[in-house]
Structures are given as structure tokens and as C-alpha cells.
Short mmCIF file of C-alpha atoms in Angstrom, two decimals:
data_model
loop_
_atom_site.label_atom_id
_atom_site.label_comp_id
_atom_site.label_asym_id
_atom_site.label_seq_id
_atom_site.Cartn_x
_atom_site.Cartn_y
_atom_site.Cartn_z
CA UNK A 1 -6.00 7.06 -15.77
CA UNK A 2 -7.86 3.90 -16.72
CA UNK A 3 -7.65 1.74 -13.60
CA UNK A 4 -6.63 -1.88 -14.03
CA UNK A 5 -9.56 -4.09 -13.09
CA UNK A 6 -8.22 -7.43 -11.98
CA UNK A 7 -10.08 -8.52 -8.84
CA UNK A 8 -9.37 -11.76 -6.99
CA UNK A 9 -12.81 -11.72 -5.30
CA UNK A 10 -15.84 -11.40 -7.59
CA UNK A 11 -18.63 -13.01 -5.61
CA UNK A 12 -20.54 -16.16 -6.45
CA UNK A 13 -23.33 -16.91 -8.87
CA UNK A 14 -26.71 -18.15 -7.57
CA UNK A 15 -26.05 -16.30 -4.34
CA UNK A 16 -28.46 -16.91 -1.46
CA UNK A 17 -27.96 -14.57 1.51
CA UNK A 18 -30.37 -16.44 3.83
CA UNK A 19 -28.67 -19.76 3.13
CA UNK A 20 -25.20 -18.32 3.80
CA UNK A 21 -26.47 -16.66 6.98
CA UNK A 22 -27.83 -20.00 8.22
CA UNK A 23 -24.56 -21.77 7.43
CA UNK A 24 -22.55 -19.13 9.27
CA UNK A 25 -24.91 -19.30 12.24
CA UNK A 26 -24.35 -23.05 12.38
CA UNK A 27 -20.59 -22.56 12.17
CA UNK A 28 -20.64 -20.32 15.25
CA UNK A 29 -23.43 -21.89 17.32
CA UNK A 30 -22.73 -24.35 20.11
CA UNK A 31 -19.38 -25.63 21.32
CA UNK A 32 -16.43 -24.62 19.15
CA UNK A 33 -16.29 -22.72 15.87
CA UNK A 34 -16.05 -24.02 12.32
CA UNK A 35 -13.41 -21.57 11.08
CA UNK A 36 -13.04 -23.22 7.68
CA UNK A 37 -16.71 -22.65 6.86
CA UNK A 38 -16.37 -18.99 7.81
CA UNK A 39 -13.31 -18.70 5.55
CA UNK A 40 -14.96 -20.54 2.65
CA UNK A 41 -18.02 -18.29 2.64
CA UNK A 42 -16.70 -14.85 3.50
CA UNK A 43 -13.56 -14.89 1.35
CA UNK A 44 -15.48 -15.90 -1.78
CA UNK A 45 -18.42 -13.46 -1.54
CA UNK A 46 -18.22 -9.88 -2.78
CA UNK A 47 -18.66 -7.08 -0.27
CA UNK A 48 -22.18 -6.42 -1.57
CA UNK A 49 -23.00 -10.07 -0.96
CA UNK A 50 -21.47 -9.93 2.54
CA UNK A 51 -23.66 -6.94 3.39
CA UNK A 52 -26.70 -8.94 2.23
CA UNK A 53 -25.60 -11.84 4.46
CA UNK A 54 -25.28 -9.44 7.39
CA UNK A 55 -28.80 -8.13 6.85
CA UNK A 56 -30.23 -11.64 6.48
CA UNK A 57 -28.44 -12.74 9.65
CA UNK A 58 -29.97 -9.90 11.65
CA UNK A 59 -33.41 -10.49 10.12
CA UNK A 60 -33.42 -14.22 10.80
CA UNK A 61 -31.71 -14.37 14.19
CA UNK A 62 -31.96 -10.84 15.61
CA UNK A 63 -28.19 -10.76 16.03
CA UNK A 64 -25.31 -8.69 14.67
CA UNK A 65 -23.09 -11.02 12.66
CA UNK A 66 -20.00 -8.85 13.26
CA UNK A 67 -20.45 -9.05 17.02
CA UNK A 68 -20.93 -12.83 16.80
CA UNK A 69 -17.77 -13.16 14.70
CA UNK A 70 -15.81 -11.07 17.20
CA UNK A 71 -16.96 -13.30 20.06
CA UNK A 72 -15.95 -16.48 18.21
CA UNK A 73 -12.68 -15.47 16.57
CA UNK A 74 -9.43 -13.92 17.77
CA UNK A 75 -6.12 -12.38 16.78
CA UNK A 76 -5.47 -11.32 13.22
CA UNK A 77 -7.87 -13.95 11.91
CA UNK A 78 -10.62 -11.89 13.54
CA UNK A 79 -9.11 -8.71 12.06
CA UNK A 80 -9.20 -9.95 8.48
CA UNK A 81 -12.72 -11.39 8.76
CA UNK A 82 -14.13 -8.20 10.30
CA UNK A 83 -12.35 -6.16 7.61
CA UNK A 84 -14.13 -8.25 4.98
CA UNK A 85 -17.51 -7.74 6.67
CA UNK A 86 -17.34 -3.93 6.84
CA UNK A 87 -18.41 -1.76 3.88
CA UNK A 88 -15.20 -0.60 2.11
CA UNK A 89 -15.50 3.10 2.97
CA UNK A 90 -16.27 2.32 6.63
CA UNK A 91 -13.29 0.00 6.87
CA UNK A 92 -10.93 2.64 5.45
CA UNK A 93 -12.37 5.27 7.80
CA UNK A 94 -11.65 3.02 10.77
CA UNK A 95 -8.08 2.64 9.52
CA UNK A 96 -7.73 6.41 9.14
CA UNK A 97 -9.07 7.02 12.64
CA UNK A 98 -6.76 4.38 14.09
CA UNK A 99 -3.68 5.93 12.46
CA UNK A 100 -4.46 9.36 13.93
CA UNK A 101 -5.75 8.44 17.39
CA UNK A 102 -3.45 8.26 20.39
CA UNK A 103 0.18 9.27 20.54
CA UNK A 104 1.65 10.07 17.14
CA UNK A 105 0.28 9.70 13.62
CA UNK A 106 1.06 7.06 11.02
CA UNK A 107 1.53 9.29 7.98
CA UNK A 108 2.13 6.30 5.71
CA UNK A 109 -1.47 5.16 6.24
CA UNK A 110 -2.76 8.65 5.42
CA UNK A 111 -0.74 8.58 2.20
CA UNK A 112 -1.84 5.05 1.29
CA UNK A 113 -5.55 5.77 1.70
CA UNK A 114 -5.92 9.42 0.68
CA UNK A 115 -3.31 9.89 -2.08
CA UNK A 116 -4.28 6.81 -4.09
CA UNK A 117 -8.07 7.19 -4.36
CA UNK A 118 -10.22 8.90 -6.95
CA UNK A 119 -12.38 11.92 -6.16
CA UNK A 120 -15.63 9.87 -5.78
CA UNK A 121 -13.85 7.42 -3.45
CA UNK A 122 -12.51 10.28 -1.33
CA UNK A 123 -15.96 11.89 -1.17
CA UNK A 124 -17.47 8.66 0.15
CA UNK A 125 -14.71 8.32 2.74
CA UNK A 126 -15.22 11.93 3.89
CA UNK A 127 -19.00 11.46 4.31
CA UNK A 128 -18.59 8.13 6.08
CA UNK A 129 -15.93 9.46 8.46
CA UNK A 130 -18.13 12.28 9.71
CA UNK A 131 -21.07 9.90 10.14
CA UNK A 132 -18.97 7.43 12.14
CA UNK A 133 -17.04 9.88 14.34
CA UNK A 134 -19.21 13.02 14.30
CA UNK A 135 -16.13 14.95 13.23
CA UNK A 136 -14.98 16.10 9.79
CA UNK A 137 -12.04 14.11 8.46
CA UNK A 138 -10.28 17.32 7.34
CA UNK A 139 -10.49 18.75 10.87
CA UNK A 140 -9.08 15.62 12.49
CA UNK A 141 -6.37 15.30 9.87
CA UNK A 142 -5.32 18.96 10.20
CA UNK A 143 -4.91 18.53 13.95
CA UNK A 144 -2.50 15.62 13.37
CA UNK A 145 -0.38 16.87 10.44
CA UNK A 146 1.45 20.06 9.54
CA UNK A 147 3.11 22.10 6.82
CA UNK A 148 2.88 21.41 3.11
CA UNK A 149 1.93 17.79 3.81
CA UNK A 150 -1.18 18.97 5.65
CA UNK A 151 -2.02 21.42 2.87
CA UNK A 152 -1.77 18.69 0.22
CA UNK A 153 -4.03 16.29 2.14
CA UNK A 154 -6.51 19.09 2.82
CA UNK A 155 -6.77 19.81 -0.90
CA UNK A 156 -7.40 16.12 -1.56
CA UNK A 157 -10.09 15.56 1.09
CA UNK A 158 -11.93 18.79 0.25
CA UNK A 159 -12.46 17.54 -3.30
CA UNK A 160 -10.14 19.87 -5.17
CA UNK A 161 -9.35 17.32 -7.89
CA UNK A 162 -11.10 18.13 -11.17
CA UNK A 163 -12.07 14.82 -12.75
CA UNK A 164 -14.79 16.27 -14.97
CA UNK A 165 -12.54 18.27 -17.30
CA UNK A 166 -11.14 16.46 -20.30
CA UNK A 167 -7.47 16.00 -21.16
CA UNK A 168 -5.92 19.19 -22.53
CA UNK A 169 -2.49 19.00 -24.19
CA UNK A 170 -1.77 22.75 -24.11
CA UNK A 171 -2.70 22.98 -20.44
CA UNK A 172 -0.47 19.97 -19.73
CA UNK A 173 2.55 21.73 -21.26
CA UNK A 174 1.82 24.85 -19.20
CA UNK A 175 1.51 22.83 -15.96
CA UNK A 176 4.69 20.87 -16.71
CA UNK A 177 6.59 24.13 -17.20
CA UNK A 178 5.23 25.45 -13.89
CA UNK A 179 6.47 22.33 -12.11
CA UNK A 180 9.90 22.67 -13.71
CA UNK A 181 10.13 26.35 -12.82
CA UNK A 182 9.04 25.62 -9.23
CA UNK A 183 11.67 22.92 -8.73
CA UNK A 184 14.65 22.08 -10.88
CA UNK A 185 14.89 25.49 -12.56
CA UNK A 186 15.36 27.50 -9.35
CA UNK A 187 17.24 27.57 -6.07
CA UNK A 188 14.90 26.03 -3.53
CA UNK A 189 11.49 24.54 -4.25
CA UNK A 190 8.01 26.05 -4.38
CA UNK A 191 6.08 23.17 -2.83
CA UNK A 192 2.79 25.05 -3.22
CA UNK A 193 2.95 24.68 -7.02
CA UNK A 194 3.51 20.92 -6.72
CA UNK A 195 0.60 20.63 -4.28
CA UNK A 196 -1.74 22.70 -6.42
CA UNK A 197 -1.12 20.76 -9.64
CA UNK A 198 -0.94 17.23 -8.22
CA UNK A 199 -4.02 17.71 -6.03
CA UNK A 200 -6.20 19.54 -8.56
CA UNK A 201 -5.64 17.83 -11.90
CA UNK A 202 -7.33 14.58 -12.86
CA UNK A 203 -5.24 11.42 -13.06
CA UNK A 204 -5.60 11.40 -16.86
CA UNK A 205 -4.39 15.01 -17.10
CA UNK A 206 -1.54 14.31 -14.67
CA UNK A 207 -0.30 11.48 -16.84
CA UNK A 208 -0.02 13.88 -19.79
CA UNK A 209 1.62 16.52 -17.58
CA UNK A 210 4.25 14.02 -16.46
CA UNK A 211 5.03 13.13 -20.08
CA UNK A 212 5.46 16.81 -20.95
CA UNK A 213 7.63 17.33 -17.88
CA UNK A 214 10.08 14.71 -19.13
CA UNK A 215 10.19 16.46 -22.52
CA UNK A 216 11.04 19.77 -20.81
CA UNK A 217 13.42 18.54 -18.12
CA UNK A 218 14.91 15.35 -19.51
CA UNK A 219 14.11 13.75 -16.14
CA UNK A 220 10.99 12.09 -14.84
CA UNK A 221 8.72 13.84 -12.38
CA UNK A 222 9.53 11.09 -9.83
CA UNK A 223 13.24 11.95 -10.06
CA UNK A 224 12.47 15.64 -9.62
CA UNK A 225 10.28 15.08 -6.56
CA UNK A 226 12.88 12.88 -4.89
CA UNK A 227 15.60 15.44 -5.58
CA UNK A 228 13.66 18.59 -4.66
CA UNK A 229 11.30 17.55 -1.83
CA UNK A 230 11.72 15.54 1.35
CA UNK A 231 9.77 14.16 4.29
CA UNK A 232 6.10 13.15 4.27
CA UNK A 233 5.33 15.50 1.37
CA UNK A 234 7.80 13.62 -0.84
CA UNK A 235 6.12 10.32 0.05
CA UNK A 236 2.65 11.73 -0.65
CA UNK A 237 3.54 13.32 -4.00
CA UNK A 238 5.46 10.20 -5.06
CA UNK A 239 2.43 8.06 -4.25
CA UNK A 240 0.21 10.23 -6.46
CA UNK A 241 2.70 10.07 -9.32
CA UNK A 242 3.18 6.31 -9.08
CA UNK A 243 -0.56 5.62 -8.82
CA UNK A 244 -1.20 7.78 -11.87
CA UNK A 245 1.25 5.63 -13.81
CA UNK A 246 0.56 2.21 -12.27
CA UNK A 247 -1.38 1.95 -9.01
CA UNK A 248 -0.99 -1.84 -8.87
CA UNK A 249 2.80 -1.49 -8.86
CA UNK A 250 2.64 1.05 -6.04
CA UNK A 251 0.49 -1.22 -3.88
CA UNK A 252 2.74 -4.17 -4.74
CA UNK A 253 5.74 -2.24 -3.41
CA UNK A 254 3.86 -1.35 -0.22
CA UNK A 255 2.68 -4.94 0.20
CA UNK A 256 6.22 -6.22 -0.28
CA UNK A 257 7.53 -3.76 2.32
CA UNK A 258 4.92 -5.04 4.80
CA UNK A 259 6.39 -8.54 4.47
CA UNK A 260 10.09 -7.67 4.59
CA UNK A 261 12.24 -7.68 7.67
CA UNK A 262 11.47 -9.52 10.89
CA UNK A 263 7.84 -10.64 10.92
CA UNK A 264 4.97 -9.09 9.02
CA UNK A 265 3.21 -5.71 9.26
CA UNK A 266 -0.13 -7.49 9.57
CA UNK A 267 -2.35 -4.43 9.61
CA UNK A 268 -0.95 -3.08 6.34
CA UNK A 269 -1.06 -6.50 4.72
CA UNK A 270 -4.73 -6.98 5.71
CA UNK A 271 -5.68 -3.48 4.59
CA UNK A 272 -4.13 -3.81 1.13
CA UNK A 273 -5.36 -7.35 0.48
CA UNK A 274 -8.92 -6.60 1.62
CA UNK A 275 -9.28 -3.13 0.09
CA UNK A 276 -7.84 -4.14 -3.31
CA UNK A 277 -9.40 -7.62 -3.53
CA UNK A 278 -12.35 -6.46 -5.65
CA UNK A 279 -10.33 -3.91 -7.62
CA UNK A 280 -6.85 -4.90 -8.79
CA UNK A 281 -5.33 -7.40 -6.35
CA UNK A 282 -4.55 -9.77 -9.24
CA UNK A 283 -2.45 -7.03 -10.88
CA UNK A 284 -0.88 -6.16 -7.51
CA UNK A 285 0.26 -9.77 -7.11
CA UNK A 286 1.63 -9.87 -10.65
CA UNK A 287 3.52 -6.60 -10.23
CA UNK A 288 4.80 -7.82 -6.88
CA UNK A 289 6.29 -10.92 -8.49
CA UNK A 290 7.71 -8.82 -11.34
CA UNK A 291 9.25 -6.45 -8.79
CA UNK A 292 10.88 -9.35 -6.97
CA UNK A 293 12.37 -10.63 -10.20
CA UNK A 294 13.68 -7.14 -11.00
CA UNK A 295 15.22 -6.99 -7.53
CA UNK A 296 16.96 -10.29 -8.15
CA UNK A 297 18.34 -9.01 -11.45
CA UNK A 298 19.60 -5.76 -9.88
CA UNK A 299 21.23 -7.62 -7.01
CA UNK A 300 22.93 -10.06 -9.38
CA UNK A 301 24.12 -7.21 -11.62
CA UNK A 302 25.59 -5.42 -8.59
CA UNK A 303 27.33 -8.63 -7.51
CA UNK A 304 28.85 -9.19 -10.95
CA UNK A 305 29.93 -5.55 -11.19
CA UNK A 306 31.63 -5.80 -7.81
CA UNK A 307 33.33 -9.02 -8.93
CA UNK A 308 34.68 -7.38 -12.09
CA UNK A 309 35.96 -4.44 -10.05
CA UNK A 310 37.78 -6.71 -7.62
CA UNK A 311 39.28 -8.71 -10.50
CA UNK A 312 40.57 -5.52 -12.12
CA UNK A 313 42.08 -4.41 -8.82
CA UNK A 314 43.72 -7.82 -8.43
CA UNK A 315 45.18 -7.65 -11.93
CA UNK A 316 46.58 -4.20 -11.20
CA UNK A 317 48.24 -5.47 -8.04
CA UNK A 318 49.90 -8.32 -9.96
CA UNK A 319 51.29 -5.79 -12.46
CA UNK A 320 52.85 -3.85 -9.60
CA UNK A 321 50.35 -1.00 -9.70
CA UNK A 322 48.49 -1.78 -6.51
CA UNK A 323 47.22 1.29 -4.70
CA UNK A 324 48.00 2.10 -1.11
CA UNK A 325 45.78 -0.03 1.13
CA UNK A 326 42.72 1.70 2.51
CA UNK A 327 42.19 1.94 6.26
CA UNK A 328 40.31 -1.07 7.65
CA UNK A 329 37.22 1.01 8.50
CA UNK A 330 36.90 2.22 4.92
CA UNK A 331 37.22 -1.35 3.64
CA UNK A 332 34.24 -2.28 5.79
CA UNK A 333 32.22 0.48 4.13
CA UNK A 334 33.12 -0.83 0.69
CA UNK A 335 32.18 -4.42 1.51
CA UNK A 336 28.91 -3.58 3.27
CA UNK A 337 26.85 -3.16 0.05
CA UNK A 338 27.91 -6.65 -1.01
CA UNK A 339 26.47 -8.11 2.16
CA UNK A 340 23.34 -6.02 1.65
CA UNK A 341 22.94 -7.28 -1.93
CA UNK A 342 23.10 -10.86 -0.69
CA UNK A 343 20.44 -10.01 1.88
CA UNK A 344 18.27 -8.43 -0.80
CA UNK A 345 18.47 -11.60 -2.88
CA UNK A 346 17.33 -13.62 0.13
CA UNK A 347 14.47 -11.22 0.88
CA UNK A 348 13.35 -11.18 -2.74
CA UNK A 349 13.07 -14.96 -2.87
CA UNK A 350 11.30 -15.13 0.47
CA UNK A 351 8.80 -12.39 -0.42
CA UNK A 352 8.05 -14.03 -3.76
CA UNK A 353 7.02 -17.15 -1.85
CA UNK A 354 5.01 -15.03 0.58
CA UNK A 355 3.03 -13.43 -2.23
CA UNK A 356 2.22 -16.88 -3.55
CA UNK A 357 1.61 -18.70 -0.27
CA UNK A 358 0.33 -16.08 2.18
CA UNK A 359 1.85 -14.41 5.25
CA UNK A 360 4.55 -16.06 7.28
CA UNK A 361 6.35 -15.42 10.54
CA UNK A 362 5.41 -13.60 13.74
CA UNK A 363 3.58 -10.26 13.54
CA UNK A 364 5.53 -7.08 14.15
CA UNK A 365 3.09 -6.26 16.92
CA UNK A 366 4.69 -9.13 18.90
CA UNK A 367 4.00 -12.81 19.34
CA UNK A 368 2.64 -12.42 22.84
CA UNK A 369 -0.77 -11.15 21.75
CA UNK A 370 -2.73 -14.22 22.83
CA UNK A 371 -3.14 -15.78 19.40
CA UNK A 372 -3.14 -19.53 19.30
CA UNK A 373 -1.40 -21.57 16.62
CA UNK A 374 -4.84 -22.42 15.24
CA UNK A 375 -5.74 -18.72 14.95
CA UNK A 376 -2.50 -18.04 13.07
CA UNK A 377 -3.23 -20.89 10.65
CA UNK A 378 -6.77 -19.58 10.07
CA UNK A 379 -5.53 -16.05 9.46
CA UNK A 380 -2.99 -17.28 6.91
CA UNK A 381 -5.68 -19.37 5.23
CA UNK A 382 -8.07 -16.42 4.98
CA UNK A 383 -5.43 -14.21 3.32
CA UNK A 384 -4.48 -17.07 1.00
CA UNK A 385 -8.11 -17.53 -0.13
CA UNK A 386 -8.49 -13.82 -0.89
CA UNK A 387 -5.24 -13.83 -2.87
#
């Protein structure tokens, strides 16, 4: 797969690390903090430039800039600024550790980070994780997951994917047939075959395999996975498939989900915006807006279809062919999707504005986390600048 390169953060020309370090020191020194200066500098520099600023800050002042930022900032504004200051692999390792530590495991974070990266990116994450936590990522992950989902992630983190081999049409047909035979063509599903192929083949080869699968089955591989597999494994395999075809669209869907409902899933929003900002965040935003428009169209089509159905039923009643009335409870079940469609139209419009304007509303972690109104405004501004 040829990744879409559409970053929203590209760094600045005529960069001077010592000058930026001095400006940031001034913004944090003395009484009060100049948050806008911190936002202006750190959201416009590339991660390589931020690492140079960090080194210059330590060299000039003998201080750790991340520790100084933590002491001056708070709430999710602090979270997004610290995320920007960490090297990308280290930041993702911290997110992986957080999702596995404590009671329970957030499998969605494992899927988001591990099932969407290339083999070199995974290798860097694996090395960084062991350096940070003195524990292999595969060992920690295996202690927190189980079954075919664990086996798939283990294949990914141990570097099973072959990205050196070229695209082979004959091999793609063979693999597509194996997938069909392991799923739709039999009673039950051989998940091991799905794991082996989707974790071993390169993204370019997988794209060809998925095309051949449709020729054999008449259905897409996404449809087959959703019909044949369930649970975390379905989510992981679907993520691989969707990222092979359009990774920006997959991240746009995840970003949109983080902003739907009551409040915002701040941690997911920060992670996607920061980790994709120098890769394809521009494409993620565009696909997010396109997805919202498609949602509006689907909701309107459903509304019109329901209207036509009710008109036909009304015409039948006037001709004396009305059917026996349904029980009241069943009528409620019929009307419920109409209310849901209206809600989807509202969410689509709201999330479109959120993608354009930045996060809104209280965090899902609760409003009583000590954040001031000023901190909330700064956090929204930082996300907006990165977007």
C-alpha cells in the first residue's frame, strides 16, 4: 500500500532550536505561564524539531523541558503538549502500557496502534517498549489478551509481516482461495488461516488478495470477516483490511467515534491527532468530513424510504385493505429507527463542526478533574492548531 502523505504539521523553515528554547523558557519563567506562546511554537514544529528544542533547553538551562511543562500546565492541555514533546514511538509505547496496566485491557487501543502500523514502525515500537519498561511488549501483551486475538497480535509484534517480497498475482489467488475455504465455504471458521495471511503478507500483497477474494466469493473480505468472525479478532482483522485499503478513512471513523455521544474521548482524540499529524491527518480530516456527508445522505435516504412506506400503508388503509393493527410494543420497535436516524443526522452535523473547529464538550473522564476553563480553552486551541 502506498500511504497517503498529507501532514498538517511539517515544521518551520529557518528553524533555531536555541531561540525556541529561550522563548519557551521565558513563557514558563516567573509568575504565570504564557500558554499561547507554548501553543504557537510546539504545534508548528515537527517532532524532530521539538526534540532539538528539548536538547537545547537542557543544554542551556540544565532543565528537562517536559518536567517544566508538566509543572506549568494541567489537564488535557498538558496531555496534548507532552504528547507532542515525546518521540513518536515512545508516546505510542506509553499509550500501549497505559491500556494494559491496571484492571482490564483496552483492546481497541491495541488494535489502533498495532494493527495499523507497518513492519518498521512495529519494530521501533517493540524496541522502545522494552527499553522503557524492561519487559518485552509481546510478553506483556500475551498476559493481557487471549485466544486468536492474542495469536494475531503476537504475529504482528514479532515481525511476521513480509514487506520485502514483491506483489505476486498467482500467490494472491491462492491466498484468496484459502481465505474463502477457511470461512464462507465451510461450516465454522478457521481463524488461524485468517491470522496467518493477514499478519504475514505485506499491505501491497493484501490489497491484491482482497481483490481476488471478491472475484472468488462475490463479497468483499470485510463482509466475510464481519459475517464469520466476532469479538476483538473481528475488530483487529477489520482494522488491517480497512488500513490496507484506506488508512485515513479508518482513522477518520475512529476519530469521529471519539467525538460522538456525551462528551469527548479525549485520550483517543489526542492520540490520533498527534500521531497522525506528520503523516496523513489532512487526509483523515477530509475523509472524516466525507464520512459525515455520507452519513447525512444515508439518514435522509432512510427517512424518505420510511415516509414512502407509511404513505403506501396509508393508501392501503383508505382502499379498505388496512392490515390488523400491530401490538403497541411492536409499533415502538418500528418507530425507533426513525428516532435513531434523526439522532444520527444531528450527530453528523455536530461532528462535522468538531472536525473543523476542534473538540467540544466535557471529557468522558468527567468534568471534575480539576481543569480550569482556561486549561480547557488552551487544550482546544492546541488541537485546533495541529488540525
